[in-house]
PDB file of C-alpha atoms in Angstrom:
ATOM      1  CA  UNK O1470       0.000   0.000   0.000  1.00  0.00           C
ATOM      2  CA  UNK O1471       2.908   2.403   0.915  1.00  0.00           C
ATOM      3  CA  UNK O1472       3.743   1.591  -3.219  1.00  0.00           C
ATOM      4  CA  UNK O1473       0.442   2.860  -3.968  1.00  0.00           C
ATOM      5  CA  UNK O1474      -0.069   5.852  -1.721  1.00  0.00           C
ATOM      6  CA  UNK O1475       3.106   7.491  -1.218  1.00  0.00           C
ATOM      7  CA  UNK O1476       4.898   6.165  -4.627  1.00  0.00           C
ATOM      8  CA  UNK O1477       1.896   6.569  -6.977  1.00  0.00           C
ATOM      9  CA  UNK O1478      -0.791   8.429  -5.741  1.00  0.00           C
ATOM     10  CA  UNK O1479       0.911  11.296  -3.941  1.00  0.00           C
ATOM     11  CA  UNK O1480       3.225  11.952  -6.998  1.00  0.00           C
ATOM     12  CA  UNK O1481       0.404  12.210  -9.673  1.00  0.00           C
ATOM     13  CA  UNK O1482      -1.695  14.524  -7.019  1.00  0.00           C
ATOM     14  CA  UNK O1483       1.329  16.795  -6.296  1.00  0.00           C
ATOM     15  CA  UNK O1484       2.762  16.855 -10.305  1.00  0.00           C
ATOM     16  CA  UNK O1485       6.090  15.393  -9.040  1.00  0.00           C
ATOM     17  CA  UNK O1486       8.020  13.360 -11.446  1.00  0.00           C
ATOM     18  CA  UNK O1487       8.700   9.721 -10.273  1.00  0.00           C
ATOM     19  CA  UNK O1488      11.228   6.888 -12.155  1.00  0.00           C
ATOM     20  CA  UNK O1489      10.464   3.219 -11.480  1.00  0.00           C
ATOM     21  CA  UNK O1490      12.703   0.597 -11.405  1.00  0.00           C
ATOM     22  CA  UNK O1491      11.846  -2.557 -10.835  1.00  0.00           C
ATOM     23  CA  UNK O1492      14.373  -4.542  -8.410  1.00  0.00           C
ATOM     24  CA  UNK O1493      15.702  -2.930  -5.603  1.00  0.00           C
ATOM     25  CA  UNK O1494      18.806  -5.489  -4.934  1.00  0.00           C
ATOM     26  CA  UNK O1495      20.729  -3.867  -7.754  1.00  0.00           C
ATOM     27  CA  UNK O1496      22.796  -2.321  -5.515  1.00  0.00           C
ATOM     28  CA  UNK O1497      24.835  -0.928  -8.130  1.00  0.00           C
ATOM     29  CA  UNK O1498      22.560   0.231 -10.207  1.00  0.00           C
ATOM     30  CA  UNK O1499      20.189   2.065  -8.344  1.00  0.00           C
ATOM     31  CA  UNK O1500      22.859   4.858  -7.344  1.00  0.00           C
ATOM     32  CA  UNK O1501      23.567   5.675 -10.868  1.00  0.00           C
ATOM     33  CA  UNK O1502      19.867   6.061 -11.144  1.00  0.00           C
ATOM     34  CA  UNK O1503      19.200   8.113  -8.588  1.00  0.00           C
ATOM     35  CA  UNK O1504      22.046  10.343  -9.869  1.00  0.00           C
ATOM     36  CA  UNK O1505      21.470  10.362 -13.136  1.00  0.00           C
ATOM     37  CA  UNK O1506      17.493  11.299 -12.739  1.00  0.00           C
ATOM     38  CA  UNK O1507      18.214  13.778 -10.076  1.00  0.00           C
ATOM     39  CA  UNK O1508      16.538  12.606  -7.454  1.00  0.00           C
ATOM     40  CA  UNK O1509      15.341  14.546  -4.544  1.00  0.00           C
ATOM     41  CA  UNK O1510      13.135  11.487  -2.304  1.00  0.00           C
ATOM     42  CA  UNK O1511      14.083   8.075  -1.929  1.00  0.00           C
ATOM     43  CA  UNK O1512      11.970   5.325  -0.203  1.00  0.00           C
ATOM     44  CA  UNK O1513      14.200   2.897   1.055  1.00  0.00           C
ATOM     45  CA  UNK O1514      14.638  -0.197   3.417  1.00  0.00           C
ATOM     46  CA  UNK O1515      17.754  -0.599   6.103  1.00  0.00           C
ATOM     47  CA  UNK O1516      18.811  -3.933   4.174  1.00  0.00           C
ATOM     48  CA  UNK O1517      18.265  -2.066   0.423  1.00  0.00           C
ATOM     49  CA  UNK O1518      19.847   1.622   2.034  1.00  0.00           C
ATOM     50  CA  UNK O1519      22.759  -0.152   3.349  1.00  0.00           C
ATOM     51  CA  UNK O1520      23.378  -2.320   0.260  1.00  0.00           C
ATOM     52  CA  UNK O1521      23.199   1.356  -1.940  1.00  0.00           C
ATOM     53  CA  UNK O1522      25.788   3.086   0.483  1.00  0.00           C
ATOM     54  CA  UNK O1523      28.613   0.571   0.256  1.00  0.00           C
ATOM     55  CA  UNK O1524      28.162   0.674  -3.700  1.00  0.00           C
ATOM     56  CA  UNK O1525      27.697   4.331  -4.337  1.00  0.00           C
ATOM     57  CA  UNK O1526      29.638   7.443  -4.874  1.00  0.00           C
ATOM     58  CA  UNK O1527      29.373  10.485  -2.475  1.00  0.00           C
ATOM     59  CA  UNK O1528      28.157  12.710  -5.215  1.00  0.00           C
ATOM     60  CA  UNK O1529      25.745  10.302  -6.330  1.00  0.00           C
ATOM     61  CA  UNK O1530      23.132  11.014  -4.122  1.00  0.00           C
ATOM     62  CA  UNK O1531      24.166  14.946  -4.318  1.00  0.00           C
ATOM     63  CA  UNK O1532      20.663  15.727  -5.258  1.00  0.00           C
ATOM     64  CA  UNK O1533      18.675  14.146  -2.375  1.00  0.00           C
ATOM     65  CA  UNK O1534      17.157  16.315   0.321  1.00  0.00           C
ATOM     66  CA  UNK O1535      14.488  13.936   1.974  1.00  0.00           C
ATOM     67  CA  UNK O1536      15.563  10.116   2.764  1.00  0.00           C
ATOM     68  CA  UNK O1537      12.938   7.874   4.076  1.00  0.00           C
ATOM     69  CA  UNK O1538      12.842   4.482   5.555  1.00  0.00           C
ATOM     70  CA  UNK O1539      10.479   1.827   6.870  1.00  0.00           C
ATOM     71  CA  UNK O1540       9.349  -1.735   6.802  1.00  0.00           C
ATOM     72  CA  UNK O1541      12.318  -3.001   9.467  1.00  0.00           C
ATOM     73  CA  UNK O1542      14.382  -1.110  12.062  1.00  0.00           C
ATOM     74  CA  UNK O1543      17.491   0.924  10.722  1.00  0.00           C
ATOM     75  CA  UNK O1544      20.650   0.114  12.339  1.00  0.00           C
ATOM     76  CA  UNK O1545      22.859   2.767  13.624  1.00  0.00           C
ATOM     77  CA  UNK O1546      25.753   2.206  11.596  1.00  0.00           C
ATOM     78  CA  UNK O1547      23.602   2.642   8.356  1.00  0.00           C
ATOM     79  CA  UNK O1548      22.339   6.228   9.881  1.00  0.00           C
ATOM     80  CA  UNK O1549      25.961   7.124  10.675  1.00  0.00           C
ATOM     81  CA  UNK O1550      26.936   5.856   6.894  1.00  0.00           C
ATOM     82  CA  UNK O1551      24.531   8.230   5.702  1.00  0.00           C
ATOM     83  CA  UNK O1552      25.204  11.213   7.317  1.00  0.00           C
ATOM     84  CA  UNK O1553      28.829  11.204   6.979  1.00  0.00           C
ATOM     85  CA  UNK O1554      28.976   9.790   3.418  1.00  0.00           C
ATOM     86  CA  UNK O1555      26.482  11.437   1.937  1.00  0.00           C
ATOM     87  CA  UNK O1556      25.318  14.325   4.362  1.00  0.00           C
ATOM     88  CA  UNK O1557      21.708  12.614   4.716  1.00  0.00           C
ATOM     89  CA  UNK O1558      19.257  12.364   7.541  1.00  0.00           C
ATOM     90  CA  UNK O1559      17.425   9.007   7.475  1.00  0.00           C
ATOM     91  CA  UNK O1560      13.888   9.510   8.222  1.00  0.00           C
ATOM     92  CA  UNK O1561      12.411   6.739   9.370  1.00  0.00           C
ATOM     93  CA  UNK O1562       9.001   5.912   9.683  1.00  0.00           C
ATOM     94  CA  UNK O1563       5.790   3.047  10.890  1.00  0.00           C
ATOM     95  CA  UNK O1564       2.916   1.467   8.999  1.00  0.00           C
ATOM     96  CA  UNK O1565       0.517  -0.617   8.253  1.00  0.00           C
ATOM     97  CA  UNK O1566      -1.125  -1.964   5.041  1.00  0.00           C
ATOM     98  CA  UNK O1567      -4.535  -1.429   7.188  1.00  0.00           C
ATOM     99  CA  UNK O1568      -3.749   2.238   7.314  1.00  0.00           C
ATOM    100  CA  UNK O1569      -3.212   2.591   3.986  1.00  0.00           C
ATOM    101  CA  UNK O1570      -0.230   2.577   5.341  1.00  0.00           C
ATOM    102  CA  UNK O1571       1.635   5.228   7.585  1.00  0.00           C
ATOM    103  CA  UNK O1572       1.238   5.602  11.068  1.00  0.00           C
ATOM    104  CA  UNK O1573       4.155   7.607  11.640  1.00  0.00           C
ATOM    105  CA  UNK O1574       7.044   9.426  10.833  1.00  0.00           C
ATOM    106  CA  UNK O1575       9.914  11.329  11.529  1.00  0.00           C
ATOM    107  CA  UNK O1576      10.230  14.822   9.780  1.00  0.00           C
ATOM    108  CA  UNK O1577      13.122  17.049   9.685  1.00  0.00           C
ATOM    109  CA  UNK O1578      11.598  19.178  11.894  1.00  0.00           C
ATOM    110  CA  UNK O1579      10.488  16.816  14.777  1.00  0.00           C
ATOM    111  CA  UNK O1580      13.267  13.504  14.497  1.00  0.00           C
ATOM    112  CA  UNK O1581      14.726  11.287  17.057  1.00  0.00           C
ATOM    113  CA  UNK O1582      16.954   8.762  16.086  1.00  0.00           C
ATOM    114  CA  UNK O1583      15.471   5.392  17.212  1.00  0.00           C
ATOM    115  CA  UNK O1584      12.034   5.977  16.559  1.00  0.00           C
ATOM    116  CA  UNK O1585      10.025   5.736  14.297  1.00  0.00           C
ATOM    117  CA  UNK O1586       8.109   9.314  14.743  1.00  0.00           C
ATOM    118  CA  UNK O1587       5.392  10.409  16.000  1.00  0.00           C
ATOM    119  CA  UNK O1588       1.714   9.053  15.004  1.00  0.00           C
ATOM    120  CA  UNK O1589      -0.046  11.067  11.956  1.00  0.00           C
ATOM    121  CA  UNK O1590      -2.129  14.070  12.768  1.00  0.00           C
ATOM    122  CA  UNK O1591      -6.023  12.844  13.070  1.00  0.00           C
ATOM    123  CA  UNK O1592      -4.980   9.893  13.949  1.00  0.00           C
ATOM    124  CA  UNK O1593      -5.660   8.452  17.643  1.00  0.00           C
ATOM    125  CA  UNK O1594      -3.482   5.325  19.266  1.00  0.00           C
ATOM    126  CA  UNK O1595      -3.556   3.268  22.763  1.00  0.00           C
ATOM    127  CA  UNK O1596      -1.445   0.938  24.546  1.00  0.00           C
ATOM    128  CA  UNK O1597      -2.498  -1.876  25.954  1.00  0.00           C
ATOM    129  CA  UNK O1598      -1.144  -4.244  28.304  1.00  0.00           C
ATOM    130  CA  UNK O1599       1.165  -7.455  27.658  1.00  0.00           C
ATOM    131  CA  UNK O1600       1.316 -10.044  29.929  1.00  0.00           C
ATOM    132  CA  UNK O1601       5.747 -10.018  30.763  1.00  0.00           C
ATOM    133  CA  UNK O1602       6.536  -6.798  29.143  1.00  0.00           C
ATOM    134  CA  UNK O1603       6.701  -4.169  31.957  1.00  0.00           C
ATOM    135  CA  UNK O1604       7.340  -1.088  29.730  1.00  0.00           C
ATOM    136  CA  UNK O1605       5.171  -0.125  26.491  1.00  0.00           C
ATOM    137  CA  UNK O1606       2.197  -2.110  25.567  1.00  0.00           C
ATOM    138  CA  UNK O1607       0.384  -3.539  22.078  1.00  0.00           C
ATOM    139  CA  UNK O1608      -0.147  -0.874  20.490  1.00  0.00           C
ATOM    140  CA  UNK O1609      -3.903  -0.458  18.484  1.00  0.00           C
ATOM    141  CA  UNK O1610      -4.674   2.846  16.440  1.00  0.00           C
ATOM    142  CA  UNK O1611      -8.037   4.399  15.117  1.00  0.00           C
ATOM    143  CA  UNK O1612      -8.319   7.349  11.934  1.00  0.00           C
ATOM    144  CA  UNK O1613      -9.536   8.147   8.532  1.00  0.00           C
ATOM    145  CA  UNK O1614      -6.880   5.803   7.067  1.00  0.00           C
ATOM    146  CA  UNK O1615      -7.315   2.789   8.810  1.00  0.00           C
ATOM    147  CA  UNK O1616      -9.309   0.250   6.588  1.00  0.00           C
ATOM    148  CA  UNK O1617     -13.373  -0.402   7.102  1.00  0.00           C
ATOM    149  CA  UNK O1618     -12.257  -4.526   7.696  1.00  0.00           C
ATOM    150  CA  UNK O1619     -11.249  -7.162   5.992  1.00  0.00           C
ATOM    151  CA  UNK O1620     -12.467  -9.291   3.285  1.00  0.00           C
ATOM    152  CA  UNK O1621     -12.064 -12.801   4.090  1.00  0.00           C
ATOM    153  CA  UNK O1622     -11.893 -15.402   1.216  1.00  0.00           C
ATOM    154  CA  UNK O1623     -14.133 -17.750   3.361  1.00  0.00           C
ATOM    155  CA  UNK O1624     -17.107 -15.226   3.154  1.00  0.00           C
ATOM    156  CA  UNK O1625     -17.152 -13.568  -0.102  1.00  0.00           C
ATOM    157  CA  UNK O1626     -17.973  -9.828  -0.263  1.00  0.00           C
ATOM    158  CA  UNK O1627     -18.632  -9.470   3.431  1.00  0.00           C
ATOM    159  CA  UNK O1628     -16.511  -6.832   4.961  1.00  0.00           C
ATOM    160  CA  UNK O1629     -15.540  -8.226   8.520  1.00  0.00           C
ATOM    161  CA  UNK O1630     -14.943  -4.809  10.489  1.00  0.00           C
ATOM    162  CA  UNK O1631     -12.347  -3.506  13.120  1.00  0.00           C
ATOM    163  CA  UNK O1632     -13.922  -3.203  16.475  1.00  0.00           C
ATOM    164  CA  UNK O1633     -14.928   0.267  17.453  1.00  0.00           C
ATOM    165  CA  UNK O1634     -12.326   1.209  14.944  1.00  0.00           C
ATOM    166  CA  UNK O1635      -9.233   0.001  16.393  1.00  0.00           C
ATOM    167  CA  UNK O1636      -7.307  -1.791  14.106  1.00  0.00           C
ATOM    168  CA  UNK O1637      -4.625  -3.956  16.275  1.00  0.00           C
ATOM    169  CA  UNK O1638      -1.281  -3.657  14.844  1.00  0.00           C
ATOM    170  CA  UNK O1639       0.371  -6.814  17.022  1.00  0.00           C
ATOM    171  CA  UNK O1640       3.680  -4.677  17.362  1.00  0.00           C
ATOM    172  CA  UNK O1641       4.714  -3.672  21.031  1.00  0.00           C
ATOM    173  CA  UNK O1642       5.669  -0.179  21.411  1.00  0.00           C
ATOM    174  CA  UNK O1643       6.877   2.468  23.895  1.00  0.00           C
ATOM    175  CA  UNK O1644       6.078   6.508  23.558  1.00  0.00           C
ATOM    176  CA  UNK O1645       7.956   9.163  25.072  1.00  0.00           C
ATOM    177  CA  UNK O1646       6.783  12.225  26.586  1.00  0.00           C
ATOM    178  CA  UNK O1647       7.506  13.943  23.326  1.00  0.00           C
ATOM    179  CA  UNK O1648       4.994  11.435  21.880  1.00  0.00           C
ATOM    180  CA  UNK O1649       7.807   9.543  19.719  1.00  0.00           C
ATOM    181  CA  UNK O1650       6.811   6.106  19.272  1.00  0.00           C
ATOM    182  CA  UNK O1651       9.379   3.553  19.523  1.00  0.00           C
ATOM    183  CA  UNK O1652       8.590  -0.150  18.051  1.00  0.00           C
ATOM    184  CA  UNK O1653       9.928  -2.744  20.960  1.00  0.00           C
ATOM    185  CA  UNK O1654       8.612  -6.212  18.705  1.00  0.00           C
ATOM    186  CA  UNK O1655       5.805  -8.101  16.847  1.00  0.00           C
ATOM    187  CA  UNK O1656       3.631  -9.109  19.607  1.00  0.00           C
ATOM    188  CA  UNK O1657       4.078 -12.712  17.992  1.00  0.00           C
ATOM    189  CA  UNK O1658       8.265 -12.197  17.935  1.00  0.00           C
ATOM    190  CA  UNK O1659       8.365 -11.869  21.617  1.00  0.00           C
ATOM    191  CA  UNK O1660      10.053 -15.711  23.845  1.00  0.00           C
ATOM    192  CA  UNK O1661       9.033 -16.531  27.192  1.00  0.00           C
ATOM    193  CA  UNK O1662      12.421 -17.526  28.425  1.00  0.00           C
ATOM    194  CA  UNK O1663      12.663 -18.778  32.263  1.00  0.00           C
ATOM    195  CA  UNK O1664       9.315 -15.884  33.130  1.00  0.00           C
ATOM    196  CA  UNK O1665      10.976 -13.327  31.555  1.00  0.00           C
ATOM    197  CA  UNK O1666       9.330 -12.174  27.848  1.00  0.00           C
ATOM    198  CA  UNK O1667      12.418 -11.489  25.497  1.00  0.00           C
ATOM    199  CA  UNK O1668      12.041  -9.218  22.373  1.00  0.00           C
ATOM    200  CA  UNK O1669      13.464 -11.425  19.268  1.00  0.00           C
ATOM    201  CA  UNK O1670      13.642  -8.106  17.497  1.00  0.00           C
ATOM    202  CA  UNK O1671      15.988  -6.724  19.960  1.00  0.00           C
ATOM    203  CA  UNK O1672      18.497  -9.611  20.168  1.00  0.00           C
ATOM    204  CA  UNK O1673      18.643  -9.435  16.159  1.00  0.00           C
ATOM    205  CA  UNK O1674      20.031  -5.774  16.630  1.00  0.00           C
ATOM    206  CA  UNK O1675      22.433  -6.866  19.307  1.00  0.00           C
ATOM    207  CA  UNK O1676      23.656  -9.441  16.226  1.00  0.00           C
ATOM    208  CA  UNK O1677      23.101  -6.326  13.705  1.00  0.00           C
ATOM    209  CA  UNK O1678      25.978  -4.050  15.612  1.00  0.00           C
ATOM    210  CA  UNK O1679      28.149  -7.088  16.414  1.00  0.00           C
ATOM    211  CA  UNK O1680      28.533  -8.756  13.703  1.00  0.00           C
ATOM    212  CA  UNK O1681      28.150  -5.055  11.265  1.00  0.00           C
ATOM    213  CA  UNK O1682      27.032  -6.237   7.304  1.00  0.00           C
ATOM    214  CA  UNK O1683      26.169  -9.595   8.270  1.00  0.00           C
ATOM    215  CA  UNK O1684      22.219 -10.929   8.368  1.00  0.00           C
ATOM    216  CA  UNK O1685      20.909 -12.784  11.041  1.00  0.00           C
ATOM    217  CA  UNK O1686      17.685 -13.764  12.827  1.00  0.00           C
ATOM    218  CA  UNK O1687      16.590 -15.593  16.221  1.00  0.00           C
ATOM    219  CA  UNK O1688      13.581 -17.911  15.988  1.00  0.00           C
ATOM    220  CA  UNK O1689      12.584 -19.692  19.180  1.00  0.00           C
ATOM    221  CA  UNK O1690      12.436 -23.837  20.055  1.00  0.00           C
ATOM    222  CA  UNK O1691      10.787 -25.656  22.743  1.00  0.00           C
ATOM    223  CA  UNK O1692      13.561 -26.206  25.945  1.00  0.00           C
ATOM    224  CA  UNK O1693      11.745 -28.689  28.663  1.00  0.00           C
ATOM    225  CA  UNK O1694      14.122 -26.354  31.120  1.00  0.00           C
ATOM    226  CA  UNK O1695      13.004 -22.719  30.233  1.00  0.00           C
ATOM    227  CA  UNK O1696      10.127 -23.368  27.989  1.00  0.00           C
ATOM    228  CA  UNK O1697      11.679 -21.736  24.955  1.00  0.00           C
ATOM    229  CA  UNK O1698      15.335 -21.289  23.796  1.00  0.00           C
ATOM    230  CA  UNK O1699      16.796 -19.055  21.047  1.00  0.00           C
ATOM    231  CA  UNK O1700      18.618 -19.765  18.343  1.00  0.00           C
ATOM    232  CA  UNK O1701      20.419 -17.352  15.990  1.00  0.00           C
ATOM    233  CA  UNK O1702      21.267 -17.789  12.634  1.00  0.00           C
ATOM    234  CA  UNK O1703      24.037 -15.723  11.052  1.00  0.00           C
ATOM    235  CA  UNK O1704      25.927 -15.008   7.939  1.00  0.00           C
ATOM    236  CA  UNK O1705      28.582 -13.776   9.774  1.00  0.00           C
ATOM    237  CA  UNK O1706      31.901 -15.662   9.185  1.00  0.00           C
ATOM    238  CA  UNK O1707      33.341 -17.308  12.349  1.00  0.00           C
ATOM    239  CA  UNK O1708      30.495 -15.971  14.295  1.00  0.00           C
ATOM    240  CA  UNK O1709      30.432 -17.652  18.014  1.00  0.00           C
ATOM    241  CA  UNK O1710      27.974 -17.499  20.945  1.00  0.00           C
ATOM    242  CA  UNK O1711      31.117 -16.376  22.915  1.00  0.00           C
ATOM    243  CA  UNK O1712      31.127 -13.257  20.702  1.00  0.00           C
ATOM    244  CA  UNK O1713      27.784 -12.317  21.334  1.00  0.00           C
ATOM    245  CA  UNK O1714      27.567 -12.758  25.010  1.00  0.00           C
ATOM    246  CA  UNK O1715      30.997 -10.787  25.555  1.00  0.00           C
ATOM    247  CA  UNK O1716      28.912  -8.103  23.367  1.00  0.00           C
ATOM    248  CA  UNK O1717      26.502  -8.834  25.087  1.00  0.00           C
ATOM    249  CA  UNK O1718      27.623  -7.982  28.755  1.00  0.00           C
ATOM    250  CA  UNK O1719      29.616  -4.938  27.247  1.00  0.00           C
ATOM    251  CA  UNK O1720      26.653  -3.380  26.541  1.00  0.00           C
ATOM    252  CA  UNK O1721      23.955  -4.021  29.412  1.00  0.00           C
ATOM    253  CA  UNK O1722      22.064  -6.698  28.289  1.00  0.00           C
ATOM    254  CA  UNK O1723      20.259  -9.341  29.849  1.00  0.00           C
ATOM    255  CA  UNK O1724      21.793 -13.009  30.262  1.00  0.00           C
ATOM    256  CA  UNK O1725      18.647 -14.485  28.703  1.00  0.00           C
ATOM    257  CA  UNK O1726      19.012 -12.399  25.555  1.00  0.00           C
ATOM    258  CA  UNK O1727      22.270 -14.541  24.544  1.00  0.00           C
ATOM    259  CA  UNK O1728      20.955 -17.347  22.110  1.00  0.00           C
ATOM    260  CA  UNK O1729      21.754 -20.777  23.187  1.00  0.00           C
ATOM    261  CA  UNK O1730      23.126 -21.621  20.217  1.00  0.00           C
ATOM    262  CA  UNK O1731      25.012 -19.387  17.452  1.00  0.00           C
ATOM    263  CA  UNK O1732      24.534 -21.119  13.776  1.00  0.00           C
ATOM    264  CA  UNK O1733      26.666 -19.673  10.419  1.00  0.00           C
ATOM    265  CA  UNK O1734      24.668 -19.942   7.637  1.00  0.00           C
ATOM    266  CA  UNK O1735      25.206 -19.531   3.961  1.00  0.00           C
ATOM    267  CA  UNK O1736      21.971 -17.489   3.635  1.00  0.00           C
ATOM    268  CA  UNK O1737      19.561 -16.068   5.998  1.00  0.00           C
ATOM    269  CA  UNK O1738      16.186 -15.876   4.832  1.00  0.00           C
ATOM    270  CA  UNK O1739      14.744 -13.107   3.586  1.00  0.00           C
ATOM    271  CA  UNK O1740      11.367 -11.692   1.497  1.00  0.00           C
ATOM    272  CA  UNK O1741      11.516  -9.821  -1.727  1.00  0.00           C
ATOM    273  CA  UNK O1742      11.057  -6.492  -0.053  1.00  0.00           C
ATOM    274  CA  UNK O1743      14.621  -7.165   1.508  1.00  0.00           C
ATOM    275  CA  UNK O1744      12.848  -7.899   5.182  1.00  0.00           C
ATOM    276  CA  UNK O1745      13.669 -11.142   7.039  1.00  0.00           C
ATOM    277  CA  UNK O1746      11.982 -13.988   6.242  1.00  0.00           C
ATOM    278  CA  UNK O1747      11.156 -15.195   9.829  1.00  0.00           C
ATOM    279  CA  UNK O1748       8.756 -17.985   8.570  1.00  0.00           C
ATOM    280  CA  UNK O1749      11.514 -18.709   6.497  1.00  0.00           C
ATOM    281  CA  UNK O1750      14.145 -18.406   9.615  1.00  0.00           C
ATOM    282  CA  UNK O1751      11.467 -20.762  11.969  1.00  0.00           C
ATOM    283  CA  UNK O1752      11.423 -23.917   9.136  1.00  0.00           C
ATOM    284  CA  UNK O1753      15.097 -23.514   8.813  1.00  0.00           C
ATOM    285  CA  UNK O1754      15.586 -23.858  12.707  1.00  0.00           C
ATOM    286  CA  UNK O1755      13.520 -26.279  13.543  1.00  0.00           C
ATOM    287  CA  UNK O1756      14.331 -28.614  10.575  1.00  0.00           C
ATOM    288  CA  UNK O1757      17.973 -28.790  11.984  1.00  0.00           C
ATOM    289  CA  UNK O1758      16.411 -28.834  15.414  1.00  0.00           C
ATOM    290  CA  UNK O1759      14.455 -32.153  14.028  1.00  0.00           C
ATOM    291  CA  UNK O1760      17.477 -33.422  12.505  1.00  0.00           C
ATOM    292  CA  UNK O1761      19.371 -33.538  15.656  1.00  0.00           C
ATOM    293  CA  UNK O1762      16.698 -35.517  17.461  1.00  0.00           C
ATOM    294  CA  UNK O1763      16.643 -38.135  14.969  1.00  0.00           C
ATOM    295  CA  UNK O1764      20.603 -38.593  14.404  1.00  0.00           C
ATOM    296  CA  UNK O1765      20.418 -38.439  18.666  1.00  0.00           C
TER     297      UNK O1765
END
């Protein structure tokens, strides 16, 4: 929807000029475009902006003024990259398909690094409660751009509507007193580990500034002693749980955010839009997981 509304609807509304092309992953190419065409916005992911910056040329992306980014969390290296590469601000911002899509957003004018903005003007959120996470809550938003329902495939035609207008976005999120939201998780990407409920989301960005350039992803597995263990799979090159719970402990974090095990892969899933895969990540997992049991 963000394809539709902000890279096709708002252009031909506003008379701005807008070039196409049709696979971001050409990491090489892309730059030349956006330099040759002069462009002034780009939409971007942290996996596609990051794959640009270590291809282009400073003066490639002389032209840009606004930088926006969305879909998964942008690492701090790739905001440093930008700024002292090319000069640019990433802007990063939160949606949903059901709100057609954005929900928020920083702007040069109100931006905290981090965040993802604050919520759009006429819109309304709330926060509520999840069972284990002590700070920030589910986070469920109501406005003119969030959808009438859905339209189920099992009941043709019949719109099945949000209640009272709240359309549940499953993330868990924290706002500051400035009113910046912050995304903590999917509701659904959250372990129970030993009591404690630990973010998957946030042990992938302890991997993401260890192990700098380098993919990986946590999915959870069944542990009769804890309930649920993690497991992280990496493309990093001689990558060791070791490593990430010395990182770990350097910066602050919590024993049960260290994965049991640490796994090198050749490839860590991911989706066409350059987001993990974390289906993907789960069957790859727990096939191993299954493997072991039966050589055992």
């Amino acid at each position: 929807s963000f394809g539709m509304t902000a890279g096709t609807v708002l252009p031909l509304i506003s008379g701005v000029p807008v070039y196409f092309y049709p696979s971001p992953l050409h990491y090489r190419i892309v730059p030349e475009l956006i330099y040759g065409s002069n462009a002034t916005i780009i939409f971007g992911t942290d996996t596609f902006l990051a794959g640009y910056a270590r291809t282009a040329h400073p003066y490639d992306f002389r032209s840009v003024r606004y930088c926006f980014a969305g879909a998964e969390p942008v690492k701090a290296a790739t905001r440093t990259t930008y700024m002292e590469k090319f000069g640019l601000r990433i802007l990063e911002g939160y949606g949903v398909t059901e709100a057609a899509p954005v929900i928020a957003i920083n702007t040069p004018m109100y931006n905290k690094s981090g965040s993802v903005g604050k919520i759009m003007p006429g819109m309304e959120y709330r926060l509520d409660p999840v069972p284990g996470v002590d700070e920030g809550g589910r986070l469920f938003v109501r406005g003119p751009n969030v959808m009438a329902g859905y339209l189920r495939a099992e009941n043709p035609g019949v719109i099945e509507p949000v209640k009272d207008g709240w359309h549940d976005t499953g993330d868990v999120v924290t706002v500051d007193d400035a009113g910046f939201i912050s995304i903590r998780g999917r509701a659904k990407r959250f372990a129970k580990i030993g009591g404690e409920m630990i973010s998957l989301a946030a042990v992938e960005a302890l991997a993401g500034e260890l192990w700098k350039g380098s993919p990986a992803a946590v999915a959870t597995v069944p542990d009769a002693r804890k309930g649920e263990k993690l497991i992280l799979i990496t493309e990093a090159s001689g990558a060791t749980r070791a490593d990430f719970l010395a990182f770990a402990k350097a910066h602050g974090a919590m024993d049960l955010m260290v994965p049991a095990e640490v796994r090198v892969v050749p490839k860590v899933p991911v989706l066409g839009s350059g987001k993990l895969d974390f289906a993907g990540v789960t069957r790859m997992v727990r096939g191993e997981e299954e493997l072991k049991v039966k050589a055992a």
